[in-house]
mmCIF file of N, CA and C in Angstrom:
data_model
loop_
_atom_site.group_PDB
_atom_site.id
_atom_site.type_symbol
_atom_site.label_atom_id
_atom_site.label_comp_id
_atom_site.label_asym_id
_atom_site.label_seq_id
_atom_site.Cartn_x
_atom_site.Cartn_y
_atom_site.Cartn_z
ATOM 1 N N MET A 1 -11.795 63.360 -20.481
ATOM 2 C CA MET A 1 -12.370 64.661 -20.034
ATOM 3 C C MET A 1 -11.558 65.579 -19.772
ATOM 4 N N ASP A 2 -11.711 66.655 -20.276
ATOM 5 C CA ASP A 2 -11.016 68.221 -20.413
ATOM 6 C C ASP A 2 -12.375 69.057 -19.313
ATOM 7 N N PHE A 3 -11.751 69.008 -17.812
ATOM 8 C CA PHE A 3 -13.154 69.792 -17.137
ATOM 9 C C PHE A 3 -12.646 71.440 -17.237
ATOM 10 N N SER A 4 -12.031 72.088 -18.140
ATOM 11 C CA SER A 4 -11.553 72.981 -18.675
ATOM 12 C C SER A 4 -11.486 73.742 -19.891
ATOM 13 N N SER A 5 -12.886 73.203 -20.706
ATOM 14 C CA SER A 5 -12.904 72.580 -21.479
ATOM 15 C C SER A 5 -14.073 73.799 -21.468
ATOM 16 N N ASP A 6 -14.446 74.275 -22.816
ATOM 17 C CA ASP A 6 -15.847 75.360 -22.763
ATOM 18 C C ASP A 6 -16.905 73.976 -23.097
ATOM 19 N N ASP A 7 -16.752 73.228 -23.185
ATOM 20 C CA ASP A 7 -17.866 72.411 -23.350
ATOM 21 C C ASP A 7 -18.109 71.222 -22.362
ATOM 22 N N TYR A 8 -16.880 71.304 -21.238
ATOM 23 C CA TYR A 8 -17.379 71.034 -20.204
ATOM 24 C C TYR A 8 -18.170 71.989 -18.848
ATOM 25 N N PHE A 9 -17.231 73.049 -19.321
ATOM 26 C CA PHE A 9 -18.887 74.397 -18.188
ATOM 27 C C PHE A 9 -19.878 74.597 -19.098
ATOM 28 N N MET A 10 -20.135 74.637 -20.143
ATOM 29 C CA MET A 10 -21.551 74.555 -20.866
ATOM 30 C C MET A 10 -22.758 73.413 -20.007
ATOM 31 N N ARG A 11 -20.919 71.932 -20.354
ATOM 32 C CA ARG A 11 -22.494 71.233 -19.178
ATOM 33 C C ARG A 11 -23.158 71.725 -18.475
ATOM 34 N N GLU A 12 -21.879 72.157 -17.422
ATOM 35 C CA GLU A 12 -22.075 72.576 -16.029
ATOM 36 C C GLU A 12 -23.793 73.822 -16.288
ATOM 37 N N ALA A 13 -23.949 73.790 -17.473
ATOM 38 C CA ALA A 13 -24.549 75.163 -17.046
ATOM 39 C C ALA A 13 -26.383 74.289 -17.331
ATOM 40 N N LEU A 14 -26.054 73.853 -18.495
ATOM 41 C CA LEU A 14 -27.523 72.858 -18.931
ATOM 42 C C LEU A 14 -27.873 72.053 -17.886
ATOM 43 N N LYS A 15 -26.911 71.479 -17.121
ATOM 44 C CA LYS A 15 -27.361 70.878 -16.573
ATOM 45 C C LYS A 15 -28.618 72.570 -15.495
ATOM 46 N N GLU A 16 -27.994 73.259 -14.843
ATOM 47 C CA GLU A 16 -29.070 74.955 -14.504
ATOM 48 C C GLU A 16 -29.613 74.730 -15.429
ATOM 49 N N ALA A 17 -29.935 74.913 -16.455
ATOM 50 C CA ALA A 17 -31.543 74.641 -17.115
ATOM 51 C C ALA A 17 -32.182 73.705 -16.424
ATOM 52 N N HIS A 18 -31.507 72.587 -16.699
ATOM 53 C CA HIS A 18 -32.076 71.429 -16.584
ATOM 54 C C HIS A 18 -32.930 71.774 -15.057
ATOM 55 N N LYS A 19 -32.642 72.851 -14.430
ATOM 56 C CA LYS A 19 -33.510 72.423 -12.998
ATOM 57 C C LYS A 19 -34.028 73.887 -13.169
ATOM 58 N N ALA A 20 -33.908 74.709 -14.276
ATOM 59 C CA ALA A 20 -35.550 75.789 -14.321
ATOM 60 C C ALA A 20 -36.584 74.554 -15.244
ATOM 61 N N PHE A 21 -35.781 73.722 -15.861
ATOM 62 C CA PHE A 21 -37.177 73.799 -16.693
ATOM 63 C C PHE A 21 -37.594 72.388 -15.863
ATOM 64 N N ASP A 22 -36.588 72.174 -14.818
ATOM 65 C CA ASP A 22 -38.419 70.900 -14.158
ATOM 66 C C ASP A 22 -39.310 72.066 -13.003
ATOM 67 N N ASP A 23 -38.622 73.386 -12.233
ATOM 68 C CA ASP A 23 -39.280 73.882 -12.358
ATOM 69 C C ASP A 23 -39.863 75.048 -12.458
ATOM 70 N N GLY A 24 -40.420 75.111 -13.784
ATOM 71 C CA GLY A 24 -41.521 75.614 -14.911
ATOM 72 C C GLY A 24 -40.843 76.884 -15.520
ATOM 73 N N GLU A 25 -40.051 77.214 -15.378
ATOM 74 C CA GLU A 25 -39.046 77.761 -15.738
ATOM 75 C C GLU A 25 -38.624 78.204 -16.803
ATOM 76 N N VAL A 26 -38.677 79.707 -17.705
ATOM 77 C CA VAL A 26 -37.927 78.817 -18.532
ATOM 78 C C VAL A 26 -36.415 78.659 -18.876
ATOM 79 N N PRO A 27 -35.669 77.615 -19.770
ATOM 80 C CA PRO A 27 -34.653 76.283 -19.351
ATOM 81 C C PRO A 27 -33.385 77.148 -19.349
ATOM 82 N N VAL A 28 -33.200 77.629 -18.959
ATOM 83 C CA VAL A 28 -31.767 79.150 -19.402
ATOM 84 C C VAL A 28 -30.878 79.110 -17.812
ATOM 85 N N GLY A 29 -29.420 78.307 -18.463
ATOM 86 C CA GLY A 29 -28.417 77.552 -16.241
ATOM 87 C C GLY A 29 -26.838 78.793 -17.465
ATOM 88 N N ALA A 30 -26.713 78.568 -16.402
ATOM 89 C CA ALA A 30 -25.764 79.598 -16.189
ATOM 90 C C ALA A 30 -24.686 79.555 -15.938
ATOM 91 N N VAL A 31 -23.198 79.529 -16.016
ATOM 92 C CA VAL A 31 -21.813 79.291 -14.397
ATOM 93 C C VAL A 31 -21.328 80.573 -14.478
ATOM 94 N N VAL A 32 -20.407 80.766 -13.443
ATOM 95 C CA VAL A 32 -19.048 81.617 -14.035
ATOM 96 C C VAL A 32 -17.973 81.217 -13.532
ATOM 97 N N VAL A 33 -17.642 80.658 -14.249
ATOM 98 C CA VAL A 33 -15.855 80.530 -13.963
ATOM 99 C C VAL A 33 -14.799 81.460 -13.941
ATOM 100 N N CYS A 34 -14.329 81.464 -13.011
ATOM 101 C CA CYS A 34 -12.833 82.348 -12.935
ATOM 102 C C CYS A 34 -11.737 81.580 -12.487
ATOM 103 N N GLN A 35 -10.321 81.621 -12.870
ATOM 104 C CA GLN A 35 -9.151 80.606 -12.895
ATOM 105 C C GLN A 35 -9.460 79.147 -13.339
ATOM 106 N N GLY A 36 -10.583 78.517 -13.392
ATOM 107 C CA GLY A 36 -11.241 76.875 -14.226
ATOM 108 C C GLY A 36 -11.346 76.749 -13.537
ATOM 109 N N LYS A 37 -12.316 77.099 -11.706
ATOM 110 C CA LYS A 37 -13.572 76.548 -11.031
ATOM 111 C C LYS A 37 -13.984 77.204 -11.969
ATOM 112 N N ILE A 38 -15.544 77.020 -11.558
ATOM 113 C CA ILE A 38 -16.994 76.799 -11.266
ATOM 114 C C ILE A 38 -16.998 78.074 -9.987
ATOM 115 N N ILE A 39 -17.375 79.478 -10.196
ATOM 116 C CA ILE A 39 -17.828 80.520 -8.189
ATOM 117 C C ILE A 39 -19.202 80.712 -8.338
ATOM 118 N N ALA A 40 -19.892 80.333 -9.270
ATOM 119 C CA ALA A 40 -21.173 80.887 -9.138
ATOM 120 C C ALA A 40 -21.737 80.486 -10.364
ATOM 121 N N ARG A 41 -23.238 79.456 -9.482
ATOM 122 C CA ARG A 41 -23.759 79.446 -10.431
ATOM 123 C C ARG A 41 -25.662 79.350 -10.566
ATOM 124 N N ALA A 42 -27.003 79.413 -12.095
ATOM 125 C CA ALA A 42 -27.788 80.223 -11.476
ATOM 126 C C ALA A 42 -28.968 79.389 -12.080
ATOM 127 N N HIS A 43 -29.084 79.254 -12.366
ATOM 128 C CA HIS A 43 -30.451 79.052 -13.138
ATOM 129 C C HIS A 43 -32.070 80.222 -13.714
ATOM 130 N N ASN A 44 -32.769 79.878 -14.080
ATOM 131 C CA ASN A 44 -34.034 80.965 -14.223
ATOM 132 C C ASN A 44 -34.962 81.253 -14.033
ATOM 133 N N GLN A 45 -34.993 82.156 -12.853
ATOM 134 C CA GLN A 45 -36.454 82.294 -11.416
ATOM 135 C C GLN A 45 -37.188 83.114 -11.938
ATOM 136 N N THR A 46 -37.175 83.677 -13.031
ATOM 137 C CA THR A 46 -38.279 84.938 -12.418
ATOM 138 C C THR A 46 -39.616 84.453 -12.124
ATOM 139 N N GLU A 47 -40.033 83.196 -12.111
ATOM 140 C CA GLU A 47 -41.161 82.585 -11.302
ATOM 141 C C GLU A 47 -41.552 82.623 -10.059
ATOM 142 N N ARG A 48 -40.914 82.178 -10.133
ATOM 143 C CA ARG A 48 -40.325 81.213 -8.395
ATOM 144 C C ARG A 48 -40.473 82.689 -8.068
ATOM 145 N N LEU A 49 -39.170 83.919 -8.307
ATOM 146 C CA LEU A 49 -39.349 85.088 -7.258
ATOM 147 C C LEU A 49 -40.869 86.287 -7.904
ATOM 148 N N THR A 50 -41.091 86.056 -8.409
ATOM 149 C CA THR A 50 -41.798 86.875 -9.413
ATOM 150 C C THR A 50 -41.451 87.932 -9.833
ATOM 151 N N ASP A 51 -40.085 88.331 -9.632
ATOM 152 C CA ASP A 51 -38.714 89.286 -10.536
ATOM 153 C C ASP A 51 -38.258 89.117 -11.842
ATOM 154 N N ALA A 52 -39.000 90.200 -12.921
ATOM 155 C CA ALA A 52 -39.263 89.175 -14.416
ATOM 156 C C ALA A 52 -37.237 90.039 -14.437
ATOM 157 N N THR A 53 -36.633 90.718 -13.516
ATOM 158 C CA THR A 53 -34.861 89.867 -13.725
ATOM 159 C C THR A 53 -34.706 89.278 -13.298
ATOM 160 N N ALA A 54 -35.555 88.061 -12.724
ATOM 161 C CA ALA A 54 -34.023 87.421 -12.227
ATOM 162 C C ALA A 54 -33.539 86.388 -12.974
ATOM 163 N N HIS A 55 -32.440 86.247 -14.069
ATOM 164 C CA HIS A 55 -32.979 85.741 -15.800
ATOM 165 C C HIS A 55 -31.102 85.028 -14.894
ATOM 166 N N ALA A 56 -31.273 83.947 -15.134
ATOM 167 C CA ALA A 56 -29.434 83.290 -15.039
ATOM 168 C C ALA A 56 -28.182 83.738 -15.284
ATOM 169 N N GLU A 57 -27.897 84.538 -16.703
ATOM 170 C CA GLU A 57 -26.945 85.884 -16.314
ATOM 171 C C GLU A 57 -27.109 86.359 -15.340
ATOM 172 N N MET A 58 -27.851 87.021 -14.300
ATOM 173 C CA MET A 58 -28.436 87.590 -13.670
ATOM 174 C C MET A 58 -28.324 88.134 -12.102
ATOM 175 N N LEU A 59 -28.506 86.352 -11.672
ATOM 176 C CA LEU A 59 -27.915 86.333 -10.418
ATOM 177 C C LEU A 59 -27.044 84.806 -10.712
ATOM 178 N N ALA A 60 -26.623 84.673 -11.947
ATOM 179 C CA ALA A 60 -25.073 84.008 -12.021
ATOM 180 C C ALA A 60 -23.961 84.999 -11.445
ATOM 181 N N ALA A 61 -24.294 86.412 -12.210
ATOM 182 C CA ALA A 61 -23.533 87.878 -12.087
ATOM 183 C C ALA A 61 -23.355 88.536 -11.036
ATOM 184 N N THR A 62 -24.340 88.174 -10.306
ATOM 185 C CA THR A 62 -24.333 89.701 -8.721
ATOM 186 C C THR A 62 -24.373 87.862 -6.910
ATOM 187 N N ALA A 63 -24.096 86.571 -8.772
ATOM 188 C CA ALA A 63 -23.374 85.319 -7.415
ATOM 189 C C ALA A 63 -22.333 85.812 -7.423
ATOM 190 N N ALA A 64 -21.070 85.620 -8.585
ATOM 191 C CA ALA A 64 -20.177 85.644 -8.839
ATOM 192 C C ALA A 64 -19.432 86.995 -8.241
ATOM 193 N N ALA A 65 -19.887 87.989 -7.780
ATOM 194 C CA ALA A 65 -18.961 89.218 -8.019
ATOM 195 C C ALA A 65 -19.311 89.644 -6.451
ATOM 196 N N ASN A 66 -20.608 89.008 -5.745
ATOM 197 C CA ASN A 66 -19.971 87.995 -4.262
ATOM 198 C C ASN A 66 -19.187 87.177 -3.560
ATOM 199 N N PHE A 67 -18.373 86.475 -4.975
ATOM 200 C CA PHE A 67 -18.177 85.309 -4.082
ATOM 201 C C PHE A 67 -16.378 86.284 -4.347
ATOM 202 N N LEU A 68 -16.133 86.840 -5.108
ATOM 203 C CA LEU A 68 -15.004 88.083 -5.426
ATOM 204 C C LEU A 68 -14.403 89.053 -4.541
ATOM 205 N N GLY A 69 -15.959 89.266 -3.951
ATOM 206 C CA GLY A 69 -16.458 90.432 -3.530
ATOM 207 C C GLY A 69 -15.427 92.073 -4.267
ATOM 208 N N SER A 70 -15.866 92.182 -4.651
ATOM 209 C CA SER A 70 -15.288 92.683 -6.697
ATOM 210 C C SER A 70 -16.857 92.916 -6.999
ATOM 211 N N LYS A 71 -17.459 93.739 -7.359
ATOM 212 C CA LYS A 71 -18.416 94.314 -8.781
ATOM 213 C C LYS A 71 -18.110 93.831 -10.460
ATOM 214 N N TYR A 72 -16.413 94.213 -10.132
ATOM 215 C CA TYR A 72 -15.933 93.414 -11.641
ATOM 216 C C TYR A 72 -16.184 92.542 -12.207
ATOM 217 N N LEU A 73 -15.716 91.523 -12.968
ATOM 218 C CA LEU A 73 -15.745 89.820 -13.242
ATOM 219 C C LEU A 73 -14.645 90.227 -14.886
ATOM 220 N N THR A 74 -13.596 90.709 -13.827
ATOM 221 C CA THR A 74 -12.850 91.051 -15.835
ATOM 222 C C THR A 74 -11.782 90.150 -15.162
ATOM 223 N N ASP A 75 -12.071 88.502 -14.990
ATOM 224 C CA ASP A 75 -11.041 87.458 -14.675
ATOM 225 C C ASP A 75 -12.436 85.892 -15.140
ATOM 226 N N CYS A 76 -13.725 86.784 -15.888
ATOM 227 C CA CYS A 76 -14.119 85.262 -15.758
ATOM 228 C C CYS A 76 -14.875 85.411 -17.163
ATOM 229 N N THR A 77 -15.557 83.577 -16.971
ATOM 230 C CA THR A 77 -16.643 84.061 -18.657
ATOM 231 C C THR A 77 -17.550 82.786 -17.958
ATOM 232 N N LEU A 78 -18.684 84.239 -18.795
ATOM 233 C CA LEU A 78 -19.582 83.362 -18.117
ATOM 234 C C LEU A 78 -20.208 83.041 -19.560
ATOM 235 N N PHE A 79 -21.451 81.273 -19.492
ATOM 236 C CA PHE A 79 -21.260 79.884 -19.939
ATOM 237 C C PHE A 79 -23.396 80.053 -19.413
ATOM 238 N N VAL A 80 -23.871 80.294 -21.000
ATOM 239 C CA VAL A 80 -24.869 80.427 -20.077
ATOM 240 C C VAL A 80 -25.876 80.070 -21.533
ATOM 241 N N THR A 81 -26.828 79.118 -21.952
ATOM 242 C CA THR A 81 -26.664 78.293 -22.265
ATOM 243 C C THR A 81 -28.009 78.885 -23.383
ATOM 244 N N LEU A 82 -28.621 80.123 -23.226
ATOM 245 C CA LEU A 82 -29.206 80.792 -24.553
ATOM 246 C C LEU A 82 -28.280 81.983 -25.317
ATOM 247 N N GLU A 83 -28.436 82.757 -25.763
ATOM 248 C CA GLU A 83 -27.733 83.795 -26.044
ATOM 249 C C GLU A 83 -28.297 85.117 -24.392
ATOM 250 N N PRO A 84 -27.914 85.999 -24.647
ATOM 251 C CA PRO A 84 -28.446 86.412 -22.989
ATOM 252 C C PRO A 84 -29.692 87.882 -24.450
ATOM 253 N N CYS A 85 -30.416 88.589 -23.386
ATOM 254 C CA CYS A 85 -31.518 89.402 -23.506
ATOM 255 C C CYS A 85 -30.500 90.426 -23.439
ATOM 256 N N VAL A 86 -30.922 91.831 -23.909
ATOM 257 C CA VAL A 86 -30.640 93.050 -23.742
ATOM 258 C C VAL A 86 -30.093 93.756 -21.852
ATOM 259 N N MET A 87 -30.941 93.138 -21.164
ATOM 260 C CA MET A 87 -31.547 92.812 -20.337
ATOM 261 C C MET A 87 -29.809 92.645 -19.412
ATOM 262 N N CYS A 88 -30.326 91.881 -19.966
ATOM 263 C CA CYS A 88 -28.342 90.580 -18.750
ATOM 264 C C CYS A 88 -27.255 91.227 -20.109
ATOM 265 N N ALA A 89 -27.279 91.587 -21.148
ATOM 266 C CA ALA A 89 -25.959 92.037 -21.484
ATOM 267 C C ALA A 89 -25.445 93.624 -21.263
ATOM 268 N N GLY A 90 -26.633 94.660 -21.340
ATOM 269 C CA GLY A 90 -26.442 96.072 -20.464
ATOM 270 C C GLY A 90 -25.576 94.754 -19.522
ATOM 271 N N ALA A 91 -26.040 93.912 -18.813
ATOM 272 C CA ALA A 91 -25.422 94.516 -16.947
ATOM 273 C C ALA A 91 -23.983 93.554 -17.357
ATOM 274 N N LEU A 92 -23.722 92.818 -18.330
ATOM 275 C CA LEU A 92 -22.586 91.983 -18.761
ATOM 276 C C LEU A 92 -21.316 93.331 -18.945
ATOM 277 N N HIS A 93 -22.529 93.721 -19.601
ATOM 278 C CA HIS A 93 -21.188 94.970 -19.892
ATOM 279 C C HIS A 93 -20.336 95.553 -18.513
ATOM 280 N N TRP A 94 -21.495 96.139 -17.871
ATOM 281 C CA TRP A 94 -21.052 96.376 -16.490
ATOM 282 C C TRP A 94 -20.293 95.744 -15.549
ATOM 283 N N VAL A 95 -20.039 94.743 -14.983
ATOM 284 C CA VAL A 95 -19.162 93.638 -14.528
ATOM 285 C C VAL A 95 -17.598 93.349 -15.528
ATOM 286 N N GLN A 96 -18.231 94.447 -16.901
ATOM 287 C CA GLN A 96 -16.607 93.819 -17.620
ATOM 288 C C GLN A 96 -16.517 92.071 -17.980
ATOM 289 N N LEU A 97 -17.823 91.184 -18.219
ATOM 290 C CA LEU A 97 -16.480 90.086 -18.059
ATOM 291 C C LEU A 97 -16.098 90.175 -19.656
ATOM 292 N N GLN A 98 -15.291 88.919 -18.824
ATOM 293 C CA GLN A 98 -13.738 88.718 -19.644
ATOM 294 C C GLN A 98 -14.106 88.105 -20.855
ATOM 295 N N ARG A 99 -15.174 86.700 -21.068
ATOM 296 C CA ARG A 99 -15.721 85.681 -22.276
ATOM 297 C C ARG A 99 -17.240 85.906 -21.776
ATOM 298 N N LEU A 100 -18.041 85.803 -22.529
ATOM 299 C CA LEU A 100 -19.295 84.799 -22.637
ATOM 300 C C LEU A 100 -19.221 83.720 -23.830
ATOM 301 N N VAL A 101 -20.358 83.195 -23.110
ATOM 302 C CA VAL A 101 -20.054 81.625 -24.351
ATOM 303 C C VAL A 101 -21.533 81.650 -24.043
ATOM 304 N N TYR A 102 -22.460 81.506 -25.250
ATOM 305 C CA TYR A 102 -23.678 81.130 -25.715
ATOM 306 C C TYR A 102 -23.877 79.721 -26.040
ATOM 307 N N ALA A 103 -24.870 78.900 -25.528
ATOM 308 C CA ALA A 103 -24.590 77.802 -26.460
ATOM 309 C C ALA A 103 -25.835 78.300 -28.010
ATOM 310 N N ALA A 104 -27.152 78.957 -26.945
ATOM 311 C CA ALA A 104 -28.343 78.648 -29.288
ATOM 312 C C ALA A 104 -28.617 80.793 -29.257
ATOM 313 N N ASP A 105 -28.505 80.954 -30.125
ATOM 314 C CA ASP A 105 -29.514 82.061 -30.136
ATOM 315 C C ASP A 105 -30.427 81.711 -30.105
ATOM 316 N N ASP A 106 -30.824 83.225 -29.756
ATOM 317 C CA ASP A 106 -32.691 83.883 -29.179
ATOM 318 C C ASP A 106 -32.915 84.969 -30.084
ATOM 319 N N VAL A 107 -33.741 84.127 -31.088
ATOM 320 C CA VAL A 107 -33.281 84.961 -32.672
ATOM 321 C C VAL A 107 -35.298 86.353 -32.110
ATOM 322 N N GLN A 108 -34.962 85.888 -30.667
ATOM 323 C CA GLN A 108 -36.217 86.322 -30.700
ATOM 324 C C GLN A 108 -36.317 87.348 -29.668
ATOM 325 N N ARG A 109 -35.123 87.334 -28.735
ATOM 326 C CA ARG A 109 -35.071 88.691 -27.460
ATOM 327 C C ARG A 109 -33.298 88.263 -27.686
ATOM 328 N N GLY A 110 -32.459 87.954 -28.116
ATOM 329 C CA GLY A 110 -30.671 87.733 -28.093
ATOM 330 C C GLY A 110 -30.730 89.774 -28.068
ATOM 331 N N TYR A 111 -29.663 89.739 -27.560
ATOM 332 C CA TYR A 111 -29.021 91.081 -27.478
ATOM 333 C C TYR A 111 -28.521 91.307 -28.914
ATOM 334 N N SER A 112 -27.666 90.436 -29.892
ATOM 335 C CA SER A 112 -27.511 90.724 -30.806
ATOM 336 C C SER A 112 -28.544 91.408 -32.357
ATOM 337 N N LEU A 113 -29.434 90.961 -31.973
ATOM 338 C CA LEU A 113 -30.523 91.564 -32.915
ATOM 339 C C LEU A 113 -31.078 93.297 -33.037
ATOM 340 N N VAL A 114 -29.475 94.124 -31.634
ATOM 341 C CA VAL A 114 -30.315 95.061 -31.549
ATOM 342 C C VAL A 114 -28.725 95.309 -32.554
ATOM 343 N N ASN A 115 -28.932 96.137 -33.164
ATOM 344 C CA ASN A 115 -27.636 96.948 -34.193
ATOM 345 C C ASN A 115 -26.422 97.732 -33.343
ATOM 346 N N GLN A 116 -26.761 97.401 -32.090
ATOM 347 C CA GLN A 116 -25.090 98.781 -31.249
ATOM 348 C C GLN A 116 -24.523 97.403 -30.298
ATOM 349 N N PRO A 117 -23.669 97.506 -30.403
ATOM 350 C CA PRO A 117 -22.547 96.822 -28.904
ATOM 351 C C PRO A 117 -22.668 97.382 -27.455
ATOM 352 N N LEU A 118 -23.496 95.684 -27.089
ATOM 353 C CA LEU A 118 -24.215 96.234 -25.602
ATOM 354 C C LEU A 118 -22.676 95.881 -24.438
ATOM 355 N N LEU A 119 -22.177 94.671 -25.022
ATOM 356 C CA LEU A 119 -21.114 93.934 -23.840
ATOM 357 C C LEU A 119 -19.378 95.347 -24.218
ATOM 358 N N HIS A 120 -18.814 94.414 -23.033
ATOM 359 C CA HIS A 120 -18.201 95.445 -22.938
ATOM 360 C C HIS A 120 -16.544 95.278 -24.396
ATOM 361 N N PRO A 121 -16.832 96.579 -24.744
ATOM 362 C CA PRO A 121 -15.184 95.942 -25.605
ATOM 363 C C PRO A 121 -14.247 95.348 -25.940
ATOM 364 N N ARG A 122 -14.441 94.585 -24.883
ATOM 365 C CA ARG A 122 -13.308 93.935 -24.476
ATOM 366 C C ARG A 122 -13.884 91.776 -23.866
ATOM 367 N N THR A 123 -15.136 91.917 -24.078
ATOM 368 C CA THR A 123 -15.510 90.765 -24.358
ATOM 369 C C THR A 123 -15.663 89.957 -25.214
ATOM 370 N N GLU A 124 -14.926 89.044 -24.969
ATOM 371 C CA GLU A 124 -14.514 87.378 -26.130
ATOM 372 C C GLU A 124 -16.394 86.744 -25.843
ATOM 373 N N ILE A 125 -15.754 86.663 -26.855
ATOM 374 C CA ILE A 125 -17.749 86.022 -26.909
ATOM 375 C C ILE A 125 -17.591 84.549 -28.505
ATOM 376 N N VAL A 126 -17.796 83.923 -27.079
ATOM 377 C CA VAL A 126 -17.680 82.274 -28.332
ATOM 378 C C VAL A 126 -19.451 81.806 -28.077
ATOM 379 N N LYS A 127 -19.979 81.314 -29.654
ATOM 380 C CA LYS A 127 -21.783 81.057 -30.281
ATOM 381 C C LYS A 127 -20.748 80.009 -30.103
ATOM 382 N N GLY A 128 -22.579 79.066 -29.868
ATOM 383 C CA GLY A 128 -22.905 77.710 -30.376
ATOM 384 C C GLY A 128 -22.266 77.049 -29.297
ATOM 385 N N VAL A 129 -21.504 76.856 -28.517
ATOM 386 C CA VAL A 129 -21.223 75.221 -27.775
ATOM 387 C C VAL A 129 -21.744 74.513 -27.112
ATOM 388 N N ARG A 130 -22.649 73.954 -27.881
ATOM 389 C CA ARG A 130 -23.284 72.973 -27.413
ATOM 390 C C ARG A 130 -25.026 73.410 -27.970
ATOM 391 N N LYS A 131 -25.044 74.424 -28.791
ATOM 392 C CA LYS A 131 -25.988 74.636 -28.637
ATOM 393 C C LYS A 131 -28.063 73.489 -29.613
ATOM 394 N N ALA A 132 -26.913 72.205 -30.127
ATOM 395 C CA ALA A 132 -28.477 71.798 -29.920
ATOM 396 C C ALA A 132 -29.041 71.610 -28.999
ATOM 397 N N GLU A 133 -28.411 71.173 -27.636
ATOM 398 C CA GLU A 133 -29.176 70.647 -26.512
ATOM 399 C C GLU A 133 -29.486 71.592 -25.836
ATOM 400 N N SER A 134 -29.231 72.858 -26.424
ATOM 401 C CA SER A 134 -29.515 74.426 -25.276
ATOM 402 C C SER A 134 -31.421 74.468 -26.332
ATOM 403 N N LYS A 135 -31.162 74.183 -27.818
ATOM 404 C CA LYS A 135 -32.212 74.975 -28.230
ATOM 405 C C LYS A 135 -33.475 73.264 -27.802
ATOM 406 N N GLU A 136 -33.339 72.397 -28.066
ATOM 407 C CA GLU A 136 -33.785 70.854 -28.035
ATOM 408 C C GLU A 136 -35.301 71.104 -26.962
ATOM 409 N N LEU A 137 -33.441 71.863 -25.868
ATOM 410 C CA LEU A 137 -34.221 71.248 -24.209
ATOM 411 C C LEU A 137 -35.472 73.902 -24.549
ATOM 412 N N ILE A 138 -34.905 74.401 -24.148
ATOM 413 C CA ILE A 138 -35.835 75.198 -24.795
ATOM 414 C C ILE A 138 -37.108 74.849 -25.724
ATOM 415 N N ASP A 139 -36.817 74.202 -26.808
ATOM 416 C CA ASP A 139 -38.144 74.155 -27.884
ATOM 417 C C ASP A 139 -38.791 73.043 -26.948
ATOM 418 N N ARG A 140 -38.542 72.061 -26.447
ATOM 419 C CA ARG A 140 -39.254 71.276 -25.230
ATOM 420 C C ARG A 140 -40.389 71.661 -24.979
ATOM 421 N N PHE A 141 -39.680 72.938 -24.061
ATOM 422 C CA PHE A 141 -40.066 73.486 -22.534
ATOM 423 C C PHE A 141 -41.527 74.164 -23.285
ATOM 424 N N PHE A 142 -41.440 75.340 -24.289
ATOM 425 C CA PHE A 142 -42.304 76.090 -25.646
ATOM 426 C C PHE A 142 -43.865 74.569 -25.975
ATOM 427 N N GLN A 143 -43.111 74.454 -26.038
ATOM 428 C CA GLN A 143 -43.727 72.992 -27.357
ATOM 429 C C GLN A 143 -45.273 72.528 -25.362
ATOM 430 N N ARG A 144 -44.648 73.145 -24.337
ATOM 431 C CA ARG A 144 -44.776 71.907 -22.552
ATOM 432 C C ARG A 144 -46.091 72.814 -22.827
ATOM 433 N N ILE A 145 -45.269 73.563 -22.421
ATOM 434 C CA ILE A 145 -46.646 75.214 -22.360
ATOM 435 C C ILE A 145 -47.963 75.692 -23.137
ATOM 436 N N ARG A 146 -47.168 75.196 -24.552
ATOM 437 C CA ARG A 146 -48.243 76.209 -25.542
ATOM 438 C C ARG A 146 -49.441 73.955 -25.442
ATOM 439 N N LYS A 147 -48.905 72.858 -25.254
ATOM 440 C CA LYS A 147 -50.227 72.009 -24.322
ATOM 441 C C LYS A 147 -50.598 71.945 -23.766
ATOM 442 N N GLY A 148 -50.471 72.853 -22.376
ATOM 443 C CA GLY A 148 -51.191 72.581 -21.243
ATOM 444 C C GLY A 148 -51.571 73.591 -20.896
#
């Protein structure tokens, strides 16, 4: 197993998404990687924290900035299981993220629905890593809510 691949780190983000699922949160997980090491982990906590901004990406970026002692994440990659929303994309612009790797597209609220570039121009974007697994978890979560 390659412990430095996009697939490996997305699996780590999916572990965070499963924590969110188990907590009754929308199952989105994120990890921030710098120099081949995970420096921050997070999952959605909007319900737990009663905070609509407590998305996995926001929490992970804040934790990474604290770890680095810098407001910028110019040498970091964020792995997230769902395409960031507009709010998160704006925050990722400001932290000047080097790379964004996400699994599933968010066809209802994803940043790519906006017809303007929201991420920093230097941010490399990789889509679709472990997409099916992420989408299945999201679908299972919303099916559970509809039945409940």
